[in-house]
Amino acid sequence: LVLNPAQAGANDYSDVSVMGTQYWVGMPGAPQTATVSGNYKAYDNFGVGAALIADQTGPVHSTSFDLMGAYHLKLSENWKLSAGLKISALNHSVVTSELETYTANDPDMMENLSTGLSYNAGFGFLAYSKKLFFGLSMPRVASLRFDRMNMTNFIDKKGGIIAYGGANFSINENFDLRPSLLGLIGYGGPALIDLNVVGTIKNLIDVGLTYQWKGNIGMLLGINIKDKFVVGYSYSYPVNTMRTVSIQS
């Protein structure tokens, strides 16, 4: 839902999710994110969603509140196509006191930098069936503008493009397998490619492996509690130069 507003209402159920992520444990200023989101299937062909996201990477702090809506068009007995829109209210700030400068009393570093309360939008598409899904989205379409300085060289001002796909295979009555692949470009850094494979045992326990190209490898574990709650944990180990400063996310 956070990656693609077209996911709103795509499931046969409504849900609320809470997720916390901490990258590169032990490294000062390492990224950390907290997310609360809700996905509600209002009608058979329409879904709504909302998300509150707080993120910190070094001196850069951001908070956003998103509202999403998606219309689901039935293409055939097995396939649907959804188109989703998102509107966002957000604030990005740079806490200059957390930066070290080479110029004493630098006037540009005396006050924090901020976008103030700003607004943005995003869109996405999703084609899906019971066994396959393919998504494409642009979560942020407008540029960020800071009040006192051009931050283009330091902070990604504009959103990127996310493409992903996956499948759900029922191996037997006790085991399902769900591989997926996600690619991201244009978020102020190198392109990202994530590969995930998750197996579900007796609709009760999820066990999975993850791999990020030139990034990290990891595993995840989830437990289904009475078909009402799912609790999960994931751990990853960097396979690039980040392993010299941190051993986990």
Coordinates of N, CA and C in Angstrom, one line a residue:
L1 N 0.8 -1.2 0.0 CA 0.0 0.0 0.0 C 0.9 1.3 0.0
V2 N 1.9 1.3 0.8 CA 2.8 2.4 0.9 C 3.5 2.6 -0.5
L3 N 3.9 1.5 -1.2 CA 4.6 1.6 -2.4 C 3.7 2.0 -3.6
N4 N 2.4 1.6 -3.5 CA 1.5 1.7 -4.7 C 0.1 1.9 -4.2
P5 N -0.5 3.1 -4.4 CA -1.9 3.3 -4.0 C -2.9 2.4 -4.7
A6 N -2.5 1.8 -5.8 CA -3.4 0.9 -6.5 C -3.7 -0.4 -5.7
Q7 N -2.9 -0.6 -4.6 CA -3.1 -1.8 -3.8 C -4.3 -1.6 -2.8
A8 N -4.8 -0.4 -2.7 CA -5.9 -0.2 -1.8 C -7.1 -1.0 -2.2
G9 N -7.6 -1.9 -1.4 CA -8.8 -2.7 -1.7 C -8.5 -3.9 -2.6
A10 N -7.2 -4.2 -2.9 CA -6.9 -5.4 -3.7 C -7.1 -6.7 -3.0
N11 N -6.9 -6.7 -1.7 CA -7.1 -8.0 -1.0 C -8.6 -8.2 -0.7
D12 N -8.9 -9.4 -0.3 CA -10.3 -9.8 0.0 C -10.7 -9.4 1.4
Y13 N -9.7 -8.7 2.1 CA -10.0 -8.4 3.5 C -9.4 -7.0 3.8
S14 N -9.8 -6.4 4.9 CA -9.2 -5.1 5.3 C -8.2 -5.4 6.4
D15 N -7.2 -4.5 6.5 CA -6.1 -4.7 7.5 C -5.5 -3.4 7.9
V16 N -4.8 -3.5 9.1 CA -4.0 -2.4 9.7 C -2.6 -3.0 9.9
S17 N -1.6 -2.2 9.5 CA -0.2 -2.7 9.7 C 0.6 -1.7 10.4
V18 N 1.5 -2.2 11.3 CA 2.4 -1.4 12.0 C 3.8 -2.0 11.7
M19 N 4.8 -1.1 11.2 CA 6.1 -1.7 10.9 C 7.2 -0.7 11.3
G20 N 8.2 -1.2 11.9 CA 9.4 -0.4 12.2 C 10.6 -1.0 11.6
T21 N 11.5 -0.2 11.0 CA 12.7 -0.6 10.3 C 13.9 0.2 10.7
Q22 N 14.9 -0.6 11.0 CA 16.2 0.1 11.4 C 17.3 -0.5 10.6
Y23 N 18.0 0.3 9.8 CA 19.0 -0.2 8.9 C 20.4 0.1 9.5
W24 N 21.3 -0.8 9.1 CA 22.7 -0.6 9.5 C 22.9 -0.3 11.0
V25 N 22.5 -1.2 11.8 CA 22.5 -1.1 13.2 C 23.9 -0.8 13.7
G26 N 24.1 0.2 14.5 CA 25.4 0.6 15.1 C 26.0 1.7 14.4
M27 N 25.5 2.1 13.2 CA 26.1 3.2 12.4 C 25.4 4.5 12.8
P28 N 26.2 5.5 13.2 CA 25.5 6.8 13.6 C 24.8 7.4 12.4
G29 N 23.5 7.8 12.6 CA 22.8 8.4 11.5 C 22.1 7.5 10.6
A30 N 22.2 6.2 10.9 CA 21.6 5.2 10.0 C 20.1 5.4 9.8
P31 N 19.6 5.0 8.7 CA 18.1 5.3 8.4 C 17.3 4.4 9.3
Q32 N 16.1 5.0 9.8 CA 15.1 4.3 10.5 C 13.8 4.8 10.1
T33 N 12.8 3.9 10.1 CA 11.5 4.3 9.6 C 10.4 3.6 10.4
A34 N 9.3 4.4 10.7 CA 8.1 3.8 11.4 C 6.9 4.1 10.5
T35 N 6.1 3.1 10.3 CA 5.0 3.2 9.4 C 3.7 2.6 10.1
V36 N 2.6 3.3 10.0 CA 1.3 2.8 10.4 C 0.4 3.0 9.2
S37 N -0.2 1.9 8.7 CA -1.1 2.0 7.5 C -2.3 1.2 7.6
G38 N -3.4 1.5 6.9 CA -4.6 0.8 6.9 C -5.2 0.7 5.5
N39 N -5.7 -0.5 5.2 CA -6.2 -0.8 3.9 C -7.6 -1.3 4.0
Y40 N -8.6 -0.6 3.4 CA -10.0 -1.0 3.6 C -10.7 -1.2 2.2
K41 N -11.3 -2.4 2.0 CA -12.0 -2.7 0.8 C -13.5 -2.2 1.0
A42 N -13.7 -0.9 0.5 CA -15.0 -0.3 0.7 C -16.1 -1.0 -0.1
Y43 N -15.8 -1.3 -1.4 CA -16.7 -2.0 -2.3 C -15.9 -3.1 -3.0
D44 N -16.6 -3.9 -3.8 CA -16.0 -4.9 -4.6 C -15.0 -4.3 -5.6
N45 N -15.3 -3.1 -6.1 CA -14.5 -2.5 -7.1 C -13.8 -1.2 -6.6
F46 N -13.8 -0.9 -5.3 CA -13.1 0.3 -4.8 C -12.6 0.1 -3.4
G47 N -11.3 0.6 -3.2 CA -10.7 0.5 -1.9 C -10.1 1.8 -1.5
V48 N -9.9 2.0 -0.2 CA -9.3 3.2 0.3 C -8.2 2.8 1.3
G49 N -7.2 3.7 1.5 CA -6.1 3.4 2.4 C -5.6 4.7 3.0
A50 N -4.8 4.5 4.1 CA -4.1 5.7 4.7 C -2.8 5.2 5.3
A51 N -1.8 6.1 5.4 CA -0.5 5.7 5.9 C 0.1 6.9 6.6
L52 N 0.7 6.7 7.8 CA 1.5 7.7 8.5 C 2.9 7.2 8.6
I53 N 3.8 8.0 8.1 CA 5.2 7.5 7.9 C 6.2 8.5 8.6
A54 N 7.0 8.1 9.5 CA 8.1 8.9 10.0 C 9.4 8.3 9.7
D55 N 10.3 9.1 9.1 CA 11.6 8.6 8.6 C 12.7 9.5 9.1
Q56 N 13.8 8.9 9.4 CA 15.0 9.7 9.7 C 16.3 9.1 9.1
T57 N 17.0 9.9 8.4 CA 18.3 9.4 7.8 C 19.3 10.5 8.1
G58 N 20.2 10.3 9.0 CA 21.2 11.3 9.5 C 20.4 12.5 10.0
P59 N 20.8 13.7 9.4 CA 20.1 14.9 9.9 C 18.8 15.2 9.2
V60 N 18.4 14.3 8.2 CA 17.2 14.5 7.5 C 16.0 13.8 8.1
H61 N 15.0 14.6 8.5 CA 13.8 14.0 9.2 C 12.6 14.3 8.3
S62 N 11.7 13.3 8.2 CA 10.5 13.5 7.4 C 9.3 12.8 8.0
T63 N 8.2 13.5 7.8 CA 6.9 12.9 8.3 C 5.9 13.1 7.2
S64 N 5.1 12.1 6.9 CA 4.1 12.3 5.9 C 2.8 11.5 6.3
F65 N 1.7 12.1 5.8 CA 0.4 11.4 6.0 C -0.2 11.3 4.6
D66 N -0.6 10.0 4.2 CA -1.1 9.8 2.9 C -2.5 9.2 2.9
L67 N -3.3 9.6 1.9 CA -4.6 9.1 1.7 C -4.6 8.5 0.3
M68 N -5.1 7.3 0.1 CA -5.2 6.6 -1.2 C -6.6 6.1 -1.5
G69 N -6.8 6.0 -2.8 CA -8.0 5.4 -3.3 C -7.7 4.7 -4.6
A70 N -8.4 3.6 -4.8 CA -8.1 2.8 -6.0 C -9.4 2.2 -6.6
Y71 N -9.6 2.3 -7.9 CA -10.7 1.6 -8.6 C -10.2 0.3 -9.2
H72 N -11.0 -0.7 -9.1 CA -10.6 -2.1 -9.6 C -11.6 -2.5 -10.7
L73 N -11.0 -2.6 -11.9 CA -11.8 -3.0 -13.1 C -11.6 -4.5 -13.3
K74 N -12.7 -5.2 -13.5 CA -12.6 -6.6 -13.8 C -12.4 -6.8 -15.3
L75 N -11.3 -7.4 -15.6 CA -10.9 -7.7 -17.0 C -11.4 -9.0 -17.5
S76 N -11.4 -10.0 -16.6 CA -11.9 -11.4 -17.0 C -12.3 -12.1 -15.7
E77 N -12.6 -13.4 -15.9 CA -12.9 -14.2 -14.7 C -11.8 -14.2 -13.7
N78 N -10.5 -14.1 -14.2 CA -9.4 -14.3 -13.3 C -8.6 -13.0 -13.0
W79 N -8.7 -12.0 -13.9 CA -7.8 -10.8 -13.8 C -8.6 -9.5 -13.5
K80 N -8.0 -8.7 -12.7 CA -8.5 -7.3 -12.4 C -7.3 -6.3 -12.7
L81 N -7.7 -5.1 -13.0 CA -6.7 -4.0 -13.2 C -7.2 -2.9 -12.3
S82 N -6.3 -2.4 -11.4 CA -6.7 -1.3 -10.5 C -5.8 -0.1 -10.8
A83 N -6.4 1.1 -10.7 CA -5.6 2.4 -10.8 C -5.8 3.1 -9.5
G84 N -4.7 3.6 -8.9 CA -4.8 4.3 -7.6 C -4.2 5.7 -7.7
L85 N -4.7 6.5 -6.8 CA -4.2 7.9 -6.6 C -3.9 8.1 -5.1
K86 N -2.9 8.9 -4.9 CA -2.5 9.2 -3.5 C -2.3 10.7 -3.3
I87 N -2.8 11.3 -2.2 CA -2.5 12.7 -1.9 C -1.7 12.6 -0.6
S88 N -0.7 13.5 -0.4 CA 0.1 13.5 0.8 C 0.3 14.8 1.4
A89 N 0.3 14.9 2.7 CA 0.8 16.1 3.4 C 2.0 15.7 4.1
L90 N 3.1 16.5 3.9 CA 4.4 16.1 4.4 C 5.3 17.2 4.9
N91 N 6.3 16.9 5.7 CA 7.3 17.9 6.1 C 8.6 17.2 6.0
H92 N 9.6 17.8 5.4 CA 11.0 17.4 5.4 C 11.8 18.5 6.1
S93 N 12.7 18.1 6.9 CA 13.6 19.1 7.6 C 15.0 18.5 7.7
V94 N 15.9 19.4 7.7 CA 17.3 19.1 7.9 C 17.8 19.8 9.2
V95 N 18.1 19.0 10.2 CA 18.6 19.5 11.5 C 20.1 19.8 11.4
T96 N 20.4 21.1 11.2 CA 21.7 21.5 10.9 C 22.7 21.3 12.1
S97 N 22.1 21.2 13.3 CA 23.0 21.0 14.5 C 23.6 19.6 14.5
E98 N 23.1 18.7 13.7 CA 23.6 17.3 13.6 C 24.7 17.2 12.5
L99 N 25.0 18.3 11.8 CA 26.0 18.3 10.8 C 27.3 19.0 11.3
E100 N 28.4 18.5 10.8 CA 29.7 19.1 11.1 C 30.2 19.9 9.9
T101 N 30.5 21.1 10.1 CA 30.9 22.0 9.0 C 32.4 22.4 9.1
Y102 N 33.0 22.8 8.0 CA 34.4 23.3 8.0 C 34.5 24.8 8.2
T103 N 33.3 25.5 8.2 CA 33.3 26.9 8.3 C 32.7 27.3 9.6
A104 N 33.4 28.0 10.5 CA 32.9 28.4 11.8 C 31.8 29.4 11.5
N105 N 30.7 29.2 12.3 CA 29.5 30.1 12.2 C 29.0 30.3 10.8
D106 N 29.0 29.2 10.1 CA 28.4 29.2 8.7 C 27.0 29.7 8.7
P107 N 26.7 30.8 8.1 CA 25.3 31.4 8.2 C 24.2 30.4 7.6
D108 N 24.6 29.6 6.7 CA 23.6 28.6 6.1 C 23.3 27.5 7.1
M109 N 24.2 27.3 8.1 CA 24.0 26.2 9.1 C 23.5 26.7 10.4
M110 N 23.1 28.0 10.6 CA 22.6 28.5 11.8 C 21.2 28.1 12.2
E111 N 20.4 27.8 11.1 CA 19.0 27.5 11.3 C 18.7 26.2 10.6
N112 N 17.7 25.5 11.1 CA 17.3 24.2 10.4 C 16.7 24.6 9.0
L113 N 16.8 23.6 8.1 CA 16.1 23.8 6.8 C 14.8 23.0 6.8
S114 N 13.8 23.5 6.2 CA 12.5 22.8 6.2 C 11.7 23.1 4.9
T115 N 10.9 22.2 4.5 CA 9.9 22.4 3.5 C 8.7 23.0 4.0
G116 N 8.5 23.1 5.3 CA 7.2 23.5 5.9 C 6.2 22.4 5.6
L117 N 4.9 22.7 5.8 CA 3.9 21.8 5.4 C 3.7 21.9 3.9
S118 N 3.9 20.8 3.2 CA 3.8 20.8 1.8 C 2.9 19.6 1.4
Y119 N 2.5 19.6 0.1 CA 1.6 18.6 -0.4 C 2.2 18.0 -1.7
N120 N 1.8 16.7 -1.9 CA 2.3 16.0 -3.0 C 1.3 15.0 -3.4
A121 N 1.5 14.3 -4.5 CA 0.6 13.3 -5.0 C 1.4 12.2 -5.6
G122 N 0.7 11.0 -5.8 CA 1.3 9.9 -6.5 C 0.2 9.1 -7.2
F123 N 0.7 8.1 -8.0 CA -0.3 7.3 -8.7 C 0.3 5.9 -8.9
G124 N -0.5 4.9 -9.3 CA 0.0 3.6 -9.6 C -1.0 2.7 -10.2
F125 N -0.6 1.6 -10.8 CA -1.4 0.6 -11.4 C -1.1 -0.7 -10.9
L126 N -2.1 -1.6 -10.9 CA -1.8 -3.0 -10.5 C -2.7 -3.9 -11.3
A127 N -2.1 -4.9 -11.9 CA -2.8 -6.0 -12.6 C -2.6 -7.3 -11.8
Y128 N -3.7 -7.9 -11.4 CA -3.6 -9.1 -10.5 C -4.7 -10.1 -10.7
S129 N -4.3 -11.3 -10.3 CA -5.2 -12.4 -10.3 C -4.9 -13.2 -8.9
K130 N -5.5 -14.3 -8.8 CA -5.3 -15.1 -7.5 C -3.8 -15.6 -7.4
K131 N -3.2 -15.8 -8.6 CA -1.8 -16.4 -8.6 C -0.7 -15.4 -9.0
L132 N -1.0 -14.3 -9.7 CA 0.0 -13.4 -10.2 C -0.4 -12.0 -10.0
F133 N 0.6 -11.1 -9.8 CA 0.4 -9.7 -9.8 C 1.6 -8.9 -10.3
F134 N 1.3 -7.7 -10.9 CA 2.3 -6.8 -11.5 C 1.9 -5.4 -11.2
G135 N 2.8 -4.6 -10.6 CA 2.5 -3.3 -10.2 C 3.5 -2.3 -10.7
L136 N 3.1 -1.0 -11.0 CA 3.9 0.1 -11.4 C 3.4 1.3 -10.7
S137 N 4.3 2.1 -10.1 CA 3.9 3.3 -9.4 C 4.9 4.4 -9.4
M138 N 4.4 5.6 -9.1 CA 5.3 6.7 -8.9 C 4.7 7.4 -7.6
P139 N 5.2 7.1 -6.5 CA 4.6 7.5 -5.2 C 4.7 9.0 -5.0
R140 N 5.6 9.7 -5.6 CA 5.7 11.2 -5.4 C 6.0 11.8 -6.8
V141 N 5.2 12.8 -7.2 CA 5.3 13.4 -8.5 C 5.8 14.8 -8.5
A142 N 5.6 15.5 -7.4 CA 6.1 16.9 -7.3 C 7.4 17.0 -6.6
S143 N 8.1 18.1 -6.9 CA 9.4 18.3 -6.3 C 9.3 18.9 -4.9
L144 N 10.3 18.6 -4.0 CA 10.3 19.2 -2.7 C 11.1 20.5 -2.8
R145 N 10.6 21.5 -2.0 CA 11.3 22.8 -2.0 C 11.6 23.2 -0.6
F146 N 12.8 23.5 -0.3 CA 13.2 23.9 1.0 C 13.2 25.5 1.1
D147 N 13.0 26.0 2.3 CA 12.8 27.4 2.5 C 14.0 28.3 2.2
R148 N 15.2 27.9 2.5 CA 16.3 28.8 2.4 C 17.4 28.4 1.5
M149 N 17.4 27.2 0.9 CA 18.5 26.7 0.2 C 18.1 25.7 -0.8
N150 N 18.8 25.6 -1.9 CA 18.6 24.6 -2.9 C 19.3 23.3 -2.5
M151 N 18.6 22.3 -2.1 CA 19.1 21.1 -1.6 C 19.2 19.9 -2.6
T152 N 19.2 20.3 -3.9 CA 19.2 19.3 -4.9 C 20.4 18.3 -4.8
N153 N 21.5 18.8 -4.4 CA 22.7 18.0 -4.4 C 22.8 17.1 -3.2
F154 N 21.9 17.3 -2.2 CA 22.0 16.6 -0.9 C 20.8 15.7 -0.6
I155 N 19.6 16.1 -1.1 CA 18.4 15.4 -0.8 C 17.6 15.1 -2.1
D156 N 17.1 13.9 -2.3 CA 16.3 13.6 -3.5 C 15.0 14.4 -3.4
K157 N 14.8 15.3 -4.4 CA 13.7 16.2 -4.4 C 12.4 15.6 -5.0
K158 N 12.6 14.6 -5.8 CA 11.5 14.1 -6.6 C 11.4 12.6 -6.5
G159 N 10.3 12.1 -6.6 CA 10.1 10.6 -6.4 C 10.6 9.8 -7.6
G160 N 10.7 8.5 -7.4 CA 11.2 7.6 -8.4 C 10.1 6.8 -9.0
I161 N 10.4 5.7 -9.6 CA 9.5 4.8 -10.2 C 9.7 3.4 -9.6
I162 N 8.7 2.7 -9.2 CA 8.7 1.4 -8.6 C 8.0 0.4 -9.5
A163 N 8.6 -0.7 -9.8 CA 8.0 -1.7 -10.6 C 8.2 -3.1 -9.8
Y164 N 7.1 -3.9 -9.8 CA 7.3 -5.1 -9.1 C 6.3 -6.2 -9.6
G165 N 6.6 -7.4 -9.3 CA 5.7 -8.5 -9.7 C 5.9 -9.7 -8.8
G166 N 5.0 -10.6 -8.8 CA 5.1 -11.8 -8.0 C 4.1 -12.8 -8.3
A167 N 4.2 -13.9 -7.6 CA 3.3 -15.1 -7.8 C 2.9 -15.8 -6.5
N168 N 1.9 -16.5 -6.5 CA 1.5 -17.3 -5.3 C 1.2 -18.7 -5.8
F169 N 2.1 -19.7 -5.4 CA 1.9 -21.0 -5.9 C 1.5 -21.9 -4.7
S170 N 0.5 -22.7 -4.9 CA 0.1 -23.7 -3.9 C 0.8 -25.0 -4.2
I171 N 1.8 -25.3 -3.4 CA 2.6 -26.5 -3.7 C 1.8 -27.8 -3.3
N172 N 1.2 -27.7 -2.1 CA 0.2 -28.7 -1.7 C -0.7 -28.1 -0.6
E173 N -1.5 -28.9 0.0 CA -2.5 -28.3 1.0 C -1.8 -27.8 2.2
N174 N -0.5 -28.0 2.4 CA 0.2 -27.5 3.6 C 1.2 -26.5 3.3
F175 N 1.5 -26.2 2.1 CA 2.6 -25.3 1.8 C 2.3 -24.4 0.5
D176 N 2.5 -23.1 0.7 CA 2.4 -22.1 -0.4 C 3.7 -21.4 -0.5
L177 N 4.0 -21.1 -1.8 CA 5.3 -20.4 -2.1 C 5.0 -19.1 -2.8
R178 N 5.6 -18.0 -2.4 CA 5.3 -16.7 -2.9 C 6.6 -16.0 -3.3
P179 N 7.1 -16.1 -4.5 CA 8.3 -15.3 -5.0 C 7.9 -14.0 -5.5
S180 N 8.7 -13.0 -5.3 CA 8.4 -11.6 -5.8 C 9.7 -10.9 -6.2
L181 N 9.6 -9.9 -7.1 CA 10.7 -9.1 -7.5 C 10.3 -7.7 -7.6
L182 N 11.2 -6.8 -7.0 CA 10.9 -5.4 -7.0 C 12.1 -4.6 -7.5
G183 N 11.8 -3.6 -8.4 CA 12.9 -2.7 -8.8 C 12.5 -1.2 -8.6
L184 N 13.5 -0.4 -8.2 CA 13.3 1.0 -7.9 C 14.4 1.8 -8.5
I185 N 14.0 2.9 -9.2 CA 15.0 3.8 -9.8 C 14.5 5.3 -9.5
G186 N 15.6 6.1 -9.4 CA 15.3 7.6 -9.3 C 15.0 8.1 -8.0
Y187 N 15.4 7.5 -6.9 CA 15.2 8.1 -5.6 C 16.5 8.6 -5.0
G188 N 17.3 9.3 -5.9 CA 18.5 9.9 -5.4 C 19.7 9.0 -5.1
G189 N 19.6 7.7 -5.6 CA 20.6 6.8 -5.3 C 20.7 5.8 -6.5
P190 N 21.5 4.7 -6.4 CA 21.5 3.7 -7.4 C 20.2 2.9 -7.5
A191 N 20.0 2.3 -8.6 CA 18.8 1.5 -8.8 C 18.9 0.3 -7.8
L192 N 17.7 0.0 -7.3 CA 17.6 -1.1 -6.3 C 16.8 -2.3 -7.0
I193 N 17.2 -3.5 -6.7 CA 16.5 -4.7 -7.1 C 16.4 -5.6 -5.9
D194 N 15.2 -6.0 -5.5 CA 14.9 -6.8 -4.4 C 14.3 -8.1 -4.9
L195 N 14.8 -9.3 -4.4 CA 14.2 -10.6 -4.7 C 13.8 -11.2 -3.4
N196 N 12.6 -11.6 -3.3 CA 12.0 -12.3 -2.1 C 11.3 -13.6 -2.4
V197 N 11.5 -14.6 -1.5 CA 10.8 -15.8 -1.6 C 10.3 -16.2 -0.3
V198 N 9.0 -16.3 -0.1 CA 8.4 -16.6 1.2 C 7.5 -17.9 1.0
G199 N 7.7 -18.8 2.0 CA 6.9 -20.0 2.1 C 6.0 -20.0 3.3
T200 N 4.8 -20.4 3.1 CA 3.8 -20.4 4.2 C 3.5 -21.9 4.5
I201 N 3.7 -22.3 5.8 CA 3.4 -23.6 6.2 C 2.1 -23.7 6.9
K202 N 1.2 -24.5 6.4 CA -0.1 -24.7 7.0 C -0.9 -23.4 7.3
N203 N -0.7 -22.4 6.5 CA -1.3 -21.1 6.7 C -1.1 -20.6 8.1
L204 N 0.1 -20.9 8.7 CA 0.4 -20.5 10.0 C 1.7 -19.8 10.2
I205 N 2.8 -20.3 9.5 CA 4.1 -19.8 9.7 C 4.7 -19.4 8.3
D206 N 5.2 -18.2 8.3 CA 5.9 -17.7 7.1 C 7.4 -17.8 7.3
V207 N 8.1 -18.3 6.4 CA 9.6 -18.4 6.4 C 10.1 -17.9 5.0
G208 N 11.0 -16.9 5.0 CA 11.4 -16.4 3.7 C 12.9 -16.0 3.7
L209 N 13.4 -15.8 2.4 CA 14.7 -15.4 2.1 C 14.6 -14.1 1.3
T210 N 15.5 -13.2 1.5 CA 15.5 -11.9 0.8 C 16.9 -11.6 0.2
Y211 N 17.0 -11.0 -0.9 CA 18.3 -10.6 -1.5 C 18.1 -9.2 -2.2
Q212 N 18.9 -8.3 -1.8 CA 19.0 -7.0 -2.5 C 20.2 -6.9 -3.3
W213 N 20.1 -6.7 -4.6 CA 21.3 -6.7 -5.5 C 22.3 -5.7 -5.0
K214 N 23.5 -6.2 -4.8 CA 24.6 -5.4 -4.3 C 24.3 -4.7 -3.0
G215 N 23.4 -5.3 -2.2 CA 23.0 -4.7 -1.0 C 23.1 -5.6 0.2
N216 N 22.2 -6.5 0.3 CA 22.2 -7.4 1.5 C 21.4 -8.7 1.2
I217 N 21.6 -9.7 2.1 CA 20.9 -10.9 2.1 C 20.2 -11.0 3.5
G218 N 19.1 -11.7 3.5 CA 18.4 -11.8 4.8 C 17.4 -12.9 4.9
M219 N 16.7 -12.9 6.0 CA 15.6 -13.9 6.2 C 14.5 -13.2 6.9
L220 N 13.3 -13.8 6.9 CA 12.2 -13.3 7.6 C 11.4 -14.5 8.2
L221 N 10.7 -14.2 9.3 CA 9.8 -15.1 9.9 C 8.5 -14.4 10.3
G222 N 7.4 -15.1 10.1 CA 6.1 -14.5 10.4 C 5.2 -15.6 11.0
I223 N 4.3 -15.2 11.9 CA 3.4 -16.1 12.6 C 2.0 -15.6 12.4
N224 N 1.1 -16.4 12.0 CA -0.4 -16.1 11.8 C -1.1 -16.5 13.1
I225 N -1.7 -15.6 13.8 CA -2.3 -15.9 15.1 C -3.9 -15.8 14.9
K226 N -4.5 -17.0 14.8 CA -5.9 -17.2 14.7 C -6.5 -16.4 13.5
D227 N -5.8 -16.2 12.5 CA -6.2 -15.6 11.3 C -6.7 -14.1 11.5
K228 N -6.2 -13.6 12.6 CA -6.6 -12.2 13.0 C -5.3 -11.3 13.0
F229 N -4.2 -11.8 13.4 CA -3.0 -11.1 13.6 C -1.8 -11.8 13.0
V230 N -0.9 -11.0 12.4 CA 0.3 -11.6 11.9 C 1.5 -10.8 12.5
V231 N 2.4 -11.5 13.1 CA 3.6 -10.9 13.7 C 4.8 -11.3 12.9
G232 N 5.7 -10.4 12.5 CA 6.8 -10.8 11.7 C 8.1 -10.1 12.1
Y233 N 9.2 -10.7 11.7 CA 10.5 -10.1 12.0 C 11.4 -10.5 10.8
S234 N 12.3 -9.5 10.4 CA 13.2 -9.8 9.3 C 14.6 -9.3 9.7
Y235 N 15.6 -10.0 9.2 CA 17.0 -9.7 9.5 C 17.8 -9.7 8.2
S236 N 18.7 -8.8 8.0 CA 19.5 -8.8 6.8 C 20.9 -8.5 7.1
Y237 N 21.8 -9.0 6.3 CA 23.3 -8.8 6.5 C 23.8 -8.2 5.2
P238 N 24.5 -7.1 5.3 CA 25.1 -6.4 4.1 C 26.2 -7.2 3.4
V239 N 26.1 -7.2 2.1 CA 27.1 -8.0 1.3 C 28.0 -7.0 0.5
N240 N 27.8 -5.7 0.8 CA 28.7 -4.7 0.2 C 29.6 -4.1 1.2
T241 N 30.1 -2.9 0.9 CA 31.1 -2.3 1.8 C 30.5 -1.8 3.1
M242 N 29.1 -1.8 3.2 CA 28.5 -1.4 4.5 C 28.8 -2.4 5.6
R243 N 29.2 -3.6 5.3 CA 29.5 -4.6 6.3 C 30.7 -4.2 7.2
T244 N 31.4 -3.2 6.7 CA 32.6 -2.8 7.5 C 32.1 -1.9 8.7
V245 N 30.9 -1.4 8.6 CA 30.4 -0.5 9.7 C 29.2 -1.1 10.4
S246 N 28.5 -2.0 9.8 CA 27.3 -2.6 10.4 C 27.1 -4.0 9.9
I247 N 26.5 -4.9 10.8 CA 26.3 -6.3 10.4 C 24.9 -6.6 10.2
Q248 N 23.9 -5.7 10.4 CA 22.5 -6.1 10.3 C 21.6 -4.9 10.1
S249 N 20.4 -5.2 9.6 CA 19.3 -4.3 9.5 C 18.1 -4.9 10.0

